[in-house]
Amino acid sequence: MTSENNNIPLTGKLILSFMGLFTTVSPYLADWNITHIYNPTWPPHAKFHNAQTMVLGALLGLLTLYVLWIRKEVNAIQRLHEAVIIVSLYWVAQLPAILFPGTKLVDPGINHVQMPVILGVQFNQLIMDIVIVLPLILLGWYISYRKLKQTTQL
């Protein structure tokens, strides 16, 4: 006999929901300014891809929220895994982006906010991904998965 809990535990669900909201909003907060979409030195096609990236972040974040709060057709463990994969995609894609020819973390010649140095490491979007964003996603998954495994009898 199978006893199935179809609810993702609230603490992990809230952490993942926050990350979904962050994924939805943060591309616009980071890019809707002179350094990106309004950068006069960027050609129109570069701005097109910047806009595409912002929209992708919003769609992935909103899809994460849908899977966490609305989708009920599958069990909680599957929904948890779906949400974690979806919300991680935007952030994981940033990691290898610096390896492409001609890419840099900031454009020269634009006044940027000076990023802080924490423990001798210059804080940037890749450090944020590795130290904050992906660990929070992992924490949300771990809390929920552990609780689901304890309450689900197979």
Coordinates of C-alpha atoms in Angstrom, one line a residue:
M1 CA 0.0 0.0 0.0
T2 CA 1.3 3.5 -0.8
S3 CA 0.8 6.4 1.5
E4 CA 1.5 9.6 -0.5
N5 CA 1.9 13.1 0.8
N6 CA 1.2 15.4 -2.1
N7 CA 2.2 18.6 -0.4
I8 CA 5.8 20.0 -0.6
P9 CA 6.8 21.0 3.0
L10 CA 6.3 24.7 3.6
T11 CA 9.8 25.8 4.7
G12 CA 11.5 24.4 1.6
K13 CA 8.6 25.5 -0.6
L14 CA 8.9 29.1 0.7
I15 CA 12.7 29.1 0.0
L16 CA 12.2 27.8 -3.5
S17 CA 9.3 30.3 -4.0
F18 CA 11.6 33.1 -3.0
M19 CA 14.2 31.9 -5.5
G20 CA 11.4 31.7 -8.1
L21 CA 10.5 35.3 -7.4
F22 CA 14.1 36.3 -7.4
T23 CA 14.7 34.6 -10.7
T24 CA 11.6 36.4 -12.1
V25 CA 12.6 39.9 -11.0
S26 CA 16.4 40.0 -10.7
P27 CA 17.2 40.0 -14.4
Y28 CA 15.2 43.2 -14.8
L29 CA 16.8 44.8 -11.7
A30 CA 20.2 44.0 -12.9
D31 CA 19.8 44.8 -16.7
W32 CA 17.1 47.5 -17.0
N33 CA 19.6 50.3 -16.9
I34 CA 22.5 52.0 -18.7
T35 CA 24.8 49.0 -18.2
H36 CA 22.6 46.7 -20.3
I37 CA 19.4 47.4 -22.2
Y38 CA 20.0 51.2 -22.3
N39 CA 23.7 50.9 -23.1
P40 CA 24.3 53.1 -26.1
T41 CA 27.3 51.1 -27.1
W42 CA 25.4 47.9 -27.5
P43 CA 24.1 47.0 -31.0
P44 CA 20.4 46.3 -31.3
H45 CA 21.0 42.5 -31.7
A46 CA 22.9 42.4 -28.3
K47 CA 20.0 44.2 -26.7
F48 CA 17.6 41.6 -28.3
H49 CA 19.5 38.8 -26.6
N50 CA 19.6 40.8 -23.3
A51 CA 15.8 41.2 -23.5
Q52 CA 15.5 37.5 -24.3
T53 CA 17.5 36.6 -21.2
M54 CA 15.4 38.9 -19.0
V55 CA 12.2 37.3 -20.3
L56 CA 13.7 33.8 -19.9
G57 CA 14.4 34.5 -16.2
A58 CA 10.9 35.8 -15.7
L59 CA 9.3 32.7 -17.4
L60 CA 11.5 30.2 -15.5
G61 CA 10.7 32.0 -12.2
L62 CA 7.0 32.0 -12.9
L63 CA 7.0 28.4 -14.0
T64 CA 8.8 27.5 -10.8
L65 CA 6.0 29.1 -8.8
Y66 CA 3.3 27.3 -10.9
V67 CA 5.0 23.9 -10.2
L68 CA 5.3 24.6 -6.5
W69 CA 1.8 26.1 -5.8
I70 CA -0.6 25.1 -8.6
R71 CA 0.5 21.9 -10.4
K72 CA -1.0 18.9 -8.6
E73 CA -1.1 16.2 -11.4
V74 CA 2.1 14.5 -10.0
N75 CA 3.4 13.7 -6.6
A76 CA 5.2 16.2 -4.4
I77 CA 8.7 14.7 -4.9
Q78 CA 8.4 15.0 -8.7
R79 CA 7.0 18.5 -8.4
L80 CA 9.9 19.4 -6.0
H81 CA 12.5 18.1 -8.5
E82 CA 10.8 19.9 -11.4
A83 CA 10.8 23.2 -9.5
V84 CA 14.4 22.8 -8.5
I85 CA 15.5 22.1 -12.1
I86 CA 13.5 24.9 -13.5
V87 CA 14.6 27.6 -11.0
S88 CA 18.2 26.5 -11.3
L89 CA 18.5 26.7 -15.1
Y90 CA 18.8 30.5 -15.4
W91 CA 21.6 30.5 -12.7
V92 CA 23.5 27.4 -13.9
A93 CA 23.5 28.9 -17.5
Q94 CA 25.5 31.9 -16.2
L95 CA 28.4 29.8 -15.0
P96 CA 29.8 28.7 -18.4
A97 CA 28.9 32.0 -20.1
I98 CA 32.2 33.6 -19.1
L99 CA 34.0 30.9 -21.1
F100 CA 32.6 32.1 -24.4
P101 CA 35.0 34.3 -26.6
G102 CA 35.0 38.0 -25.8
T103 CA 32.8 37.7 -22.7
K104 CA 33.5 39.7 -19.5
L105 CA 31.6 40.1 -16.3
V106 CA 31.3 43.9 -16.9
D107 CA 31.6 46.2 -19.9
P108 CA 34.4 48.7 -20.0
G109 CA 33.6 52.4 -20.0
I110 CA 30.3 52.2 -18.1
N111 CA 30.0 53.5 -14.6
H112 CA 29.2 50.5 -12.4
V113 CA 28.4 50.2 -8.8
Q114 CA 31.6 49.1 -7.1
M115 CA 31.0 45.5 -6.1
P116 CA 32.1 44.6 -2.6
V117 CA 35.1 42.5 -1.7
I118 CA 34.1 39.8 0.8
L119 CA 36.9 37.8 2.4
G120 CA 39.3 39.0 -0.3
V121 CA 37.0 37.9 -3.2
Q122 CA 35.5 40.4 -5.6
F123 CA 31.7 39.8 -5.4
N124 CA 30.1 39.4 -8.9
Q125 CA 27.2 37.5 -10.5
L126 CA 29.2 34.2 -10.7
I127 CA 30.2 34.4 -7.0
M128 CA 26.5 35.3 -6.2
D129 CA 25.4 32.1 -8.1
I130 CA 27.9 29.9 -6.4
V131 CA 27.8 31.3 -2.9
I132 CA 24.2 32.4 -2.5
V133 CA 21.7 31.5 -5.2
L134 CA 22.5 27.8 -5.9
P135 CA 23.1 27.0 -2.2
L136 CA 19.7 28.5 -1.4
I137 CA 18.0 26.4 -4.1
L138 CA 19.8 23.3 -2.7
L139 CA 18.8 24.2 0.8
G140 CA 15.1 24.5 -0.3
W141 CA 15.4 21.1 -2.0
Y142 CA 17.1 19.4 0.9
I143 CA 14.6 20.6 3.5
S144 CA 11.7 19.5 1.4
Y145 CA 13.1 16.3 0.1
R146 CA 14.2 15.1 3.6
K147 CA 10.8 15.8 5.0
L148 CA 9.0 14.2 2.1
K149 CA 11.1 11.0 2.4
Q150 CA 10.2 10.9 6.1
T151 CA 6.5 11.2 5.6
T152 CA 6.1 9.1 2.4
Q153 CA 5.7 5.4 2.8
L154 CA 6.4 3.4 -0.3

